[in-house]
Short mmCIF file of C-alpha atoms in Angstrom, two decimals:
data_model
loop_
_atom_site.label_atom_id
_atom_site.label_comp_id
_atom_site.label_asym_id
_atom_site.label_seq_id
_atom_site.Cartn_x
_atom_site.Cartn_y
_atom_site.Cartn_z
CA UNK E 1 1.86 -57.76 117.96
CA UNK E 2 1.21 -58.98 114.45
CA UNK E 3 -2.22 -58.64 112.89
CA UNK E 4 -2.90 -60.94 110.00
CA UNK E 5 -5.74 -62.15 107.90
CA UNK E 6 -6.08 -64.32 104.81
CA UNK E 7 -5.32 -62.57 101.56
CA UNK E 8 -4.12 -59.29 103.10
CA UNK E 9 -0.71 -58.08 104.14
CA UNK E 10 0.12 -58.70 107.80
CA UNK E 11 1.16 -55.75 109.89
CA UNK E 12 3.27 -55.68 113.03
CA UNK E 13 3.43 -53.19 115.87
CA UNK E 14 5.55 -52.75 118.96
CA UNK E 15 3.93 -51.05 121.92
CA UNK E 16 5.92 -50.03 124.97
CA UNK E 17 4.63 -50.70 128.49
CA UNK E 18 2.15 -47.99 129.46
CA UNK E 19 1.91 -46.65 125.95
CA UNK E 20 -1.41 -45.66 124.38
CA UNK E 21 -1.20 -46.00 120.65
CA UNK E 22 -3.55 -45.83 117.71
CA UNK E 23 -2.64 -48.46 115.18
CA UNK E 24 -3.91 -48.78 111.65
CA UNK E 25 -3.83 -51.91 109.57
CA UNK E 26 -4.15 -49.87 106.42
CA UNK E 27 -6.05 -52.73 104.89
CA UNK E 28 -8.13 -51.84 101.85
CA UNK E 29 -9.08 -55.37 100.84
CA UNK E 30 -11.92 -56.90 102.77
CA UNK E 31 -11.38 -59.96 104.91
CA UNK E 32 -13.61 -61.78 107.36
CA UNK E 33 -11.05 -63.29 109.75
CA UNK E 34 -8.53 -61.43 111.89
CA UNK E 35 -5.85 -63.09 114.02
CA UNK E 36 -3.50 -61.37 116.44
CA UNK E 37 -0.18 -62.95 117.33
CA UNK E 38 1.24 -61.58 120.55
CA UNK E 39 4.47 -61.53 122.47
CA UNK E 40 4.41 -60.28 126.06
CA UNK E 41 0.73 -59.41 125.71
CA UNK E 42 -0.10 -59.40 129.42
CA UNK E 43 -2.03 -56.25 130.28
CA UNK E 44 -2.87 -55.55 126.68
CA UNK E 45 -6.13 -53.66 126.19
CA UNK E 46 -7.99 -52.59 123.10
CA UNK E 47 -10.64 -50.00 122.51
CA UNK E 48 -12.65 -48.60 119.66
CA UNK E 49 -12.16 -51.13 116.92
CA UNK E 50 -12.87 -49.37 113.62
CA UNK E 51 -13.92 -51.15 110.46
CA UNK E 52 -15.68 -50.71 107.17
CA UNK E 53 -17.98 -53.15 105.48
CA UNK E 54 -17.30 -53.96 101.89
CA UNK K 1 -5.18 -10.64 135.19
CA UNK K 2 -6.04 -13.56 133.02
CA UNK K 3 -6.07 -14.55 129.36
CA UNK K 4 -9.61 -15.92 129.20
CA UNK K 5 -11.39 -12.58 128.93
CA UNK K 6 -9.14 -10.99 126.30
CA UNK K 7 -9.05 -14.12 124.14
CA UNK K 8 -12.78 -14.77 124.42
CA UNK K 9 -13.37 -11.13 123.47
CA UNK K 10 -11.05 -11.53 120.49
CA UNK K 11 -12.83 -14.70 119.47
CA UNK K 12 -16.19 -12.95 119.68
CA UNK K 13 -15.23 -10.02 117.48
CA UNK K 14 -13.58 -12.34 114.97
CA UNK K 15 -16.80 -14.33 114.70
CA UNK K 16 -18.98 -11.18 114.81
CA UNK K 17 -16.98 -8.46 113.07
CA UNK K 18 -20.14 -6.42 112.59
CA UNK K 19 -20.07 -5.78 116.35
CA UNK K 20 -16.66 -4.07 116.25
CA UNK K 21 -15.45 -2.02 113.28
CA UNK K 22 -11.90 -2.40 114.64
CA UNK K 23 -12.14 -6.18 115.06
CA UNK K 24 -8.92 -6.80 113.15
CA UNK K 25 -6.77 -4.47 115.24
CA UNK K 26 -8.40 -5.43 118.53
CA UNK K 27 -8.06 -9.16 117.94
CA UNK K 28 -4.42 -8.80 116.90
CA UNK K 29 -3.55 -6.64 119.89
CA UNK K 30 -5.26 -8.97 122.34
CA UNK K 31 -3.43 -12.00 120.95
CA UNK K 32 -0.15 -10.12 121.18
CA UNK K 33 -0.87 -9.03 124.74
CA UNK K 34 -1.63 -12.57 125.89
CA UNK K 35 1.58 -13.86 124.28
CA UNK K 36 3.81 -11.17 125.76
CA UNK K 37 2.37 -10.03 129.07
CA UNK K 38 4.74 -10.59 132.00
CA UNK K 39 1.80 -11.26 134.31
CA UNK K 40 2.25 -15.02 133.93
CA UNK K 41 4.89 -17.25 132.32
CA UNK K 42 4.76 -18.63 128.81
CA UNK K 43 6.65 -21.57 127.39
CA UNK K 44 7.72 -22.07 123.82
CA UNK K 45 8.42 -25.60 122.66
CA UNK K 46 9.09 -26.36 118.98
CA UNK K 47 7.49 -23.08 118.10
CA UNK K 48 4.34 -23.79 120.07
CA UNK K 49 3.42 -21.08 122.52
CA UNK K 50 2.04 -22.62 125.69
CA UNK K 51 0.29 -20.32 128.09
CA UNK K 52 -1.10 -20.80 131.55
CA UNK K 53 -4.22 -19.10 132.80
CA UNK K 54 -3.53 -15.99 134.84
CA UNK K 55 -1.20 -14.16 137.16
CA UNK K 56 -0.26 -10.87 138.78
CA UNK K 57 3.39 -10.77 137.81
CA UNK K 58 4.44 -12.49 141.01
CA UNK K 59 2.11 -15.43 141.43
CA UNK K 60 0.32 -17.30 138.70
CA UNK K 61 -2.16 -20.06 138.20
CA UNK K 62 -1.95 -22.94 137.99
CA UNK K 63 1.17 -24.88 137.10
CA UNK K 64 4.25 -24.16 135.11
CA UNK K 65 3.56 -24.07 131.40
CA UNK K 66 4.12 -27.48 129.84
CA UNK K 67 2.65 -29.04 132.95
CA UNK K 68 -0.91 -27.93 132.40
CA UNK K 69 -3.28 -25.56 130.76
CA UNK K 70 -4.15 -27.21 127.52
CA UNK K 71 -7.53 -25.47 127.43
CA UNK K 72 -5.86 -22.07 127.70
CA UNK K 73 -3.34 -22.91 125.03
CA UNK K 74 -6.14 -24.32 122.91
CA UNK K 75 -8.01 -21.02 123.29
CA UNK K 76 -4.97 -19.07 122.15
CA UNK K 77 -4.55 -21.36 119.15
CA UNK K 78 -8.25 -21.06 118.33
CA UNK K 79 -8.15 -17.29 118.24
CA UNK K 80 -5.03 -17.38 116.07
CA UNK K 81 -6.68 -19.87 113.71
CA UNK K 82 -9.81 -17.72 113.50
CA UNK K 83 -7.65 -14.66 112.89
CA UNK K 84 -6.11 -16.50 109.95
CA UNK K 85 -9.59 -17.46 108.71
CA UNK K 86 -10.67 -13.83 108.70
CA UNK K 87 -7.47 -12.20 107.47
CA UNK K 88 -5.52 -14.87 105.59
CA UNK K 89 -2.39 -14.09 107.62
CA UNK K 90 -0.41 -17.33 107.36
CA UNK K 91 1.77 -16.54 110.39
CA UNK K 92 -1.26 -16.97 112.65
CA UNK K 93 -2.16 -20.26 111.01
CA UNK K 94 1.33 -21.59 111.65
CA UNK K 95 1.29 -20.39 115.27
CA UNK K 96 -2.09 -22.00 115.83
CA UNK K 97 -0.98 -25.25 114.25
CA UNK K 98 2.02 -25.56 116.56
CA UNK K 99 0.11 -24.72 119.73
CA UNK K 100 -2.68 -27.11 118.80
CA UNK K 101 -0.11 -29.84 118.31
CA UNK K 102 1.07 -29.31 121.87
CA UNK K 103 -2.52 -29.42 123.10
CA UNK K 104 -3.10 -32.85 121.56
CA UNK K 105 -0.69 -34.39 124.05
CA UNK K 106 -2.98 -33.27 126.87
CA UNK K 107 -6.42 -34.12 125.57
CA UNK K 108 -8.66 -36.95 126.71
CA UNK K 109 -7.17 -39.09 129.44
CA UNK K 110 -3.60 -38.28 128.59
CA UNK K 111 -1.05 -39.09 131.23
CA UNK K 112 0.25 -35.52 131.19
CA UNK K 113 -3.11 -33.85 131.58
CA UNK K 114 -4.82 -32.70 134.76
CA UNK K 115 -7.42 -35.43 134.45
CA UNK K 116 -9.54 -36.90 137.23
CA UNK K 117 -6.54 -39.08 137.94
CA UNK K 118 -4.27 -36.10 138.42
CA UNK K 119 -3.84 -33.87 141.46
CA UNK K 120 -6.67 -31.57 140.34
CA UNK K 121 -9.97 -32.20 138.66
CA UNK K 122 -9.79 -29.87 135.69
CA UNK K 123 -12.33 -31.53 133.50
CA UNK K 124 -12.54 -28.38 131.41
CA UNK K 125 -9.00 -28.84 130.16
CA UNK K 126 -9.60 -32.25 128.64
CA UNK K 127 -13.34 -32.43 128.17
CA UNK K 128 -14.77 -28.92 127.74
CA UNK K 129 -12.83 -25.77 126.89
CA UNK K 130 -9.87 -27.67 125.48
CA UNK K 131 -11.68 -29.78 122.87
CA UNK K 132 -14.23 -27.03 122.15
CA UNK K 133 -11.47 -24.68 121.15
CA UNK K 134 -9.87 -27.47 119.13
CA UNK K 135 -13.12 -27.71 117.18
CA UNK K 136 -12.59 -24.08 116.20
CA UNK K 137 -9.47 -25.28 114.39
CA UNK K 138 -11.43 -27.43 111.97
CA UNK K 139 -13.84 -24.59 111.26
CA UNK K 140 -11.08 -22.06 110.72
CA UNK K 141 -8.79 -24.41 108.79
CA UNK K 142 -11.01 -27.28 107.58
CA UNK K 143 -8.20 -28.98 105.68
CA UNK K 144 -6.77 -29.91 109.09
CA UNK K 145 -9.76 -32.20 109.62
CA UNK K 146 -9.48 -35.86 108.56
CA UNK K 147 -9.57 -36.18 104.77
CA UNK K 148 -11.44 -39.47 104.81
CA UNK K 149 -14.48 -38.30 106.77
CA UNK K 150 -17.37 -35.96 106.03
CA UNK K 151 -18.20 -33.37 108.67
CA UNK K 152 -19.94 -30.05 109.03
CA UNK K 153 -17.04 -28.09 110.50
CA UNK K 154 -18.80 -24.91 111.45
CA UNK K 155 -21.31 -22.25 110.61
CA UNK K 156 -21.86 -18.56 111.15
CA UNK K 157 -25.17 -19.70 112.67
CA UNK K 158 -25.88 -22.64 114.99
CA UNK K 159 -26.32 -26.10 113.53
CA UNK K 160 -29.57 -27.61 114.80
CA UNK K 161 -29.36 -30.90 112.95
CA UNK K 162 -26.88 -32.84 110.88
CA UNK K 163 -27.14 -36.25 109.26
CA UNK K 164 -24.44 -38.09 107.35
CA UNK K 165 -24.94 -40.79 104.73
CA UNK K 166 -22.86 -42.29 102.02
CA UNK K 167 -22.16 -39.52 99.50
CA UNK K 168 -24.47 -37.12 101.32
CA UNK K 169 -24.83 -34.79 104.24
CA UNK K 170 -27.91 -32.83 105.28
CA UNK K 171 -28.02 -30.22 107.98
CA UNK K 172 -30.06 -27.33 109.32
CA UNK K 173 -29.10 -24.02 110.84
CA UNK K 174 -30.96 -21.91 113.35
CA UNK K 175 -30.78 -18.83 111.15
CA UNK K 176 -32.13 -18.78 107.60
CA UNK K 177 -29.04 -16.89 106.47
CA UNK K 178 -25.70 -18.48 107.21
CA UNK K 179 -22.36 -19.43 105.77
CA UNK K 180 -21.25 -22.96 106.56
CA UNK K 181 -17.99 -24.87 106.22
CA UNK K 182 -17.74 -28.60 105.53
CA UNK K 183 -15.02 -31.03 104.68
CA UNK K 184 -16.28 -33.83 102.50
CA UNK K 185 -15.10 -37.30 101.65
CA UNK K 186 -16.95 -37.11 98.35
CA UNK K 187 -17.39 -34.77 95.42
CA UNK K 188 -20.65 -32.79 95.63
CA UNK K 189 -22.94 -32.98 92.63
CA UNK K 190 -25.75 -30.88 94.06
CA UNK K 191 -26.19 -28.46 96.94
CA UNK K 192 -29.78 -27.66 97.81
CA UNK K 193 -31.16 -25.11 100.28
CA UNK K 194 -34.75 -25.84 101.28
CA UNK K 195 -35.12 -27.81 98.07
CA UNK K 196 -33.73 -25.13 95.77
CA UNK K 197 -30.45 -25.70 93.98
CA UNK K 198 -27.53 -23.45 94.90
CA UNK K 199 -25.05 -22.53 92.19
CA UNK K 200 -21.29 -23.03 92.28
CA UNK K 201 -19.58 -19.65 92.64
CA UNK K 202 -16.12 -18.14 92.85
CA UNK K 203 -17.01 -16.12 95.93
CA UNK K 204 -19.77 -16.07 98.50
CA UNK K 205 -20.90 -12.51 98.01
CA UNK K 206 -24.28 -14.07 97.19
CA UNK K 207 -25.95 -17.39 98.02
CA UNK K 208 -24.20 -20.37 96.47
CA UNK K 209 -21.28 -22.63 97.21
CA UNK K 210 -17.55 -22.95 96.64
CA UNK K 211 -15.94 -26.38 96.47
CA UNK K 212 -12.18 -26.76 96.56
CA UNK K 213 -11.46 -30.07 94.81
CA UNK K 214 -7.92 -30.26 96.18
CA UNK K 215 -8.97 -30.08 99.85
CA UNK K 216 -12.60 -31.16 99.44
CA UNK K 217 -13.63 -28.16 101.52
CA UNK K 218 -17.15 -26.95 100.76
CA UNK K 219 -18.37 -23.50 101.75
CA UNK K 220 -22.07 -22.83 101.48
CA UNK K 221 -23.95 -19.57 101.78
CA UNK K 222 -27.71 -19.88 102.04
CA UNK K 223 -30.33 -17.21 102.46
CA UNK K 224 -33.99 -17.63 103.37
CA UNK K 225 -33.47 -21.33 103.89
CA UNK K 226 -32.51 -23.32 106.96
CA UNK K 227 -32.03 -26.83 105.57
CA UNK K 228 -29.14 -27.74 103.31
CA UNK K 229 -28.66 -31.01 101.48
CA UNK K 230 -25.40 -31.97 99.77
CA UNK K 231 -25.38 -34.96 97.46
CA UNK K 232 -22.42 -36.37 95.59
CA UNK K 233 -20.40 -39.44 94.80
CA UNK K 234 -17.11 -41.15 95.45
CA UNK K 235 -17.18 -41.58 99.21
CA UNK K 236 -15.96 -44.68 100.95
CA UNK K 237 -18.37 -46.45 103.24
CA UNK K 238 -18.15 -44.70 106.61
CA UNK K 239 -16.09 -46.24 109.40
CA UNK K 240 -18.02 -48.10 112.05
CA UNK K 241 -16.81 -48.70 115.58
CA UNK K 242 -17.01 -51.33 118.28
CA UNK K 243 -16.50 -49.41 121.52
CA UNK K 244 -17.08 -52.25 124.01
CA UNK K 245 -19.44 -49.91 125.87
CA UNK K 246 -22.56 -50.39 123.75
CA UNK K 247 -24.28 -52.67 124.38
CA UNK K 248 -22.91 -52.63 127.89
CA UNK K 249 -21.66 -55.89 129.36
CA UNK K 250 -20.42 -56.40 132.91
CA UNK K 251 -16.69 -56.22 133.47
CA UNK K 252 -15.15 -59.64 133.22
CA UNK K 253 -17.76 -60.91 130.77
CA UNK K 254 -16.12 -63.29 128.35
CA UNK K 255 -17.11 -62.76 124.74
CA UNK K 256 -18.20 -66.24 123.84
CA UNK K 257 -19.75 -65.44 120.52
CA UNK K 258 -21.25 -62.47 118.75
CA UNK K 259 -20.73 -59.00 120.08
CA UNK K 260 -22.22 -56.64 119.11
CA UNK K 261 -24.94 -58.76 117.61
CA UNK K 262 -24.36 -59.42 113.96
CA UNK K 263 -20.98 -57.70 113.85
CA UNK K 264 -18.12 -59.79 115.24
CA UNK K 265 -17.82 -63.42 116.28
CA UNK K 266 -15.13 -63.53 118.97
CA UNK K 267 -12.94 -66.55 119.53
CA UNK K 268 -14.52 -68.31 122.54
CA UNK K 269 -12.55 -68.01 125.76
CA UNK K 270 -10.05 -65.55 124.33
CA UNK K 271 -11.54 -62.11 124.99
CA UNK K 272 -13.27 -60.33 127.83
CA UNK K 273 -14.73 -56.93 128.69
CA UNK K 274 -12.51 -54.89 131.01
CA UNK K 275 -13.16 -51.90 133.24
CA UNK K 276 -11.91 -48.40 132.43
CA UNK K 277 -8.28 -48.31 133.39
CA UNK K 278 -5.33 -46.00 133.03
CA UNK K 279 -5.58 -44.08 129.81
CA UNK K 280 -8.73 -45.88 128.75
CA UNK K 281 -11.65 -44.00 130.26
CA UNK K 282 -14.31 -46.41 129.03
CA UNK K 283 -14.90 -50.17 128.97
CA UNK K 284 -12.48 -51.97 126.71
CA UNK K 285 -11.28 -55.35 125.54
CA UNK K 286 -8.58 -57.56 127.01
CA UNK K 287 -7.30 -61.09 126.77
CA UNK K 288 -8.74 -63.68 129.14
CA UNK K 289 -5.35 -65.36 129.33
CA UNK K 290 -2.68 -62.68 129.73
CA UNK K 291 -0.09 -65.14 128.44
CA UNK K 292 -2.02 -65.92 125.27
CA UNK K 293 0.09 -65.77 122.14
CA UNK K 294 -2.76 -65.67 119.68
CA UNK K 295 -6.39 -64.57 119.60
CA UNK K 296 -8.81 -63.85 116.83
CA UNK K 297 -12.23 -62.77 115.68
CA UNK K 298 -14.42 -63.10 112.61
CA UNK K 299 -16.87 -60.79 110.91
CA UNK K 300 -20.42 -62.11 111.07
CA UNK K 301 -21.77 -59.73 108.49
CA UNK K 302 -24.47 -61.28 106.37
CA UNK K 303 -25.84 -59.95 103.12
CA UNK K 304 -22.73 -58.30 101.76
CA UNK K 305 -20.90 -59.76 98.83
CA UNK K 306 -18.24 -61.42 100.91
CA UNK K 307 -19.44 -61.21 104.48
CA UNK K 308 -16.27 -59.38 105.32
CA UNK K 309 -14.97 -56.08 106.59
CA UNK K 310 -11.90 -53.93 106.64
CA UNK K 311 -10.39 -53.70 110.11
CA UNK K 312 -8.99 -50.25 109.79
CA UNK K 313 -7.81 -49.30 113.20
CA UNK K 314 -7.37 -50.56 116.72
CA UNK K 315 -6.38 -48.52 119.73
CA UNK K 316 -4.41 -50.54 122.17
CA UNK K 317 -2.54 -50.19 125.35
CA UNK K 318 0.01 -52.31 127.08
CA UNK K 319 0.11 -51.69 130.82
#
């Protein structure tokens, strides 16, 4: 999975089947749009999206 | 024989040394006994002592160490951490740190834990005794707590209220005399107790506060005052969370637009609310089309300078 957004560095993660993983974008610059590019994303679930307003 | 009673006794005298003039010796001996008694097996992995609950030297409860008993190991680590807090003995801090690390693999809805999805329903391991004793860690060794968050980590009294704001925290204790421990994400500029300023000190032999700039740990002693207010500067805006539980939407609901209201605009037809499943114990987010190769969302924040946000963290699972 690659998370990208205009004007900030994209970050990529590999998650194994069945794995629970906390991922951090590490982004410090604010951005309004987030896009996730996925490969083999069937069964993918997300919880507790954390963010900070500028 | 079990380890609950000796360790809870040790914890009590460490937190209330006035009740036992020999608290230091008794706590140390009880820790040692729990770690060495042949009444039940122990397991040492990467320096972490893992203990089960009880035994008679022949039979024991409940599983082999490393298969269960995170609450009991968490209790052992807590007493060791508190022993370090009271005595400064670094060996106990290190032992606690390693056992706590083991415990983290069994907390929440971990696959290895005896959760409701396991063969036994030991809620206490993952949701009561286990995490409670982990909270002791952040009181005893507050620099283990996250550096980018402000929290009241503990008190010699009972906290009856706490409120966090940007560059501030206010709290109250049940007793008018207490010593409290906080880890801050800002530098305090004033510490007030019932409206009266407390002075920075080198020790807490009298009311006042000590702030360690390197760890941002604040220790406050107040007397004749129950409410404490800490004000400062330099903190980041606090993290906010979308949990997909609040406001609650029915499972299978597609997020067509804004959810929660005024926070995120979801790409229509791409996302849906999903039921608790596997390691996720609460409602969560999934793709409508499991074969989708892209999906997105947009901040709908209005009124800020850019209408934007930092997406700092996402927990995800691939099943």
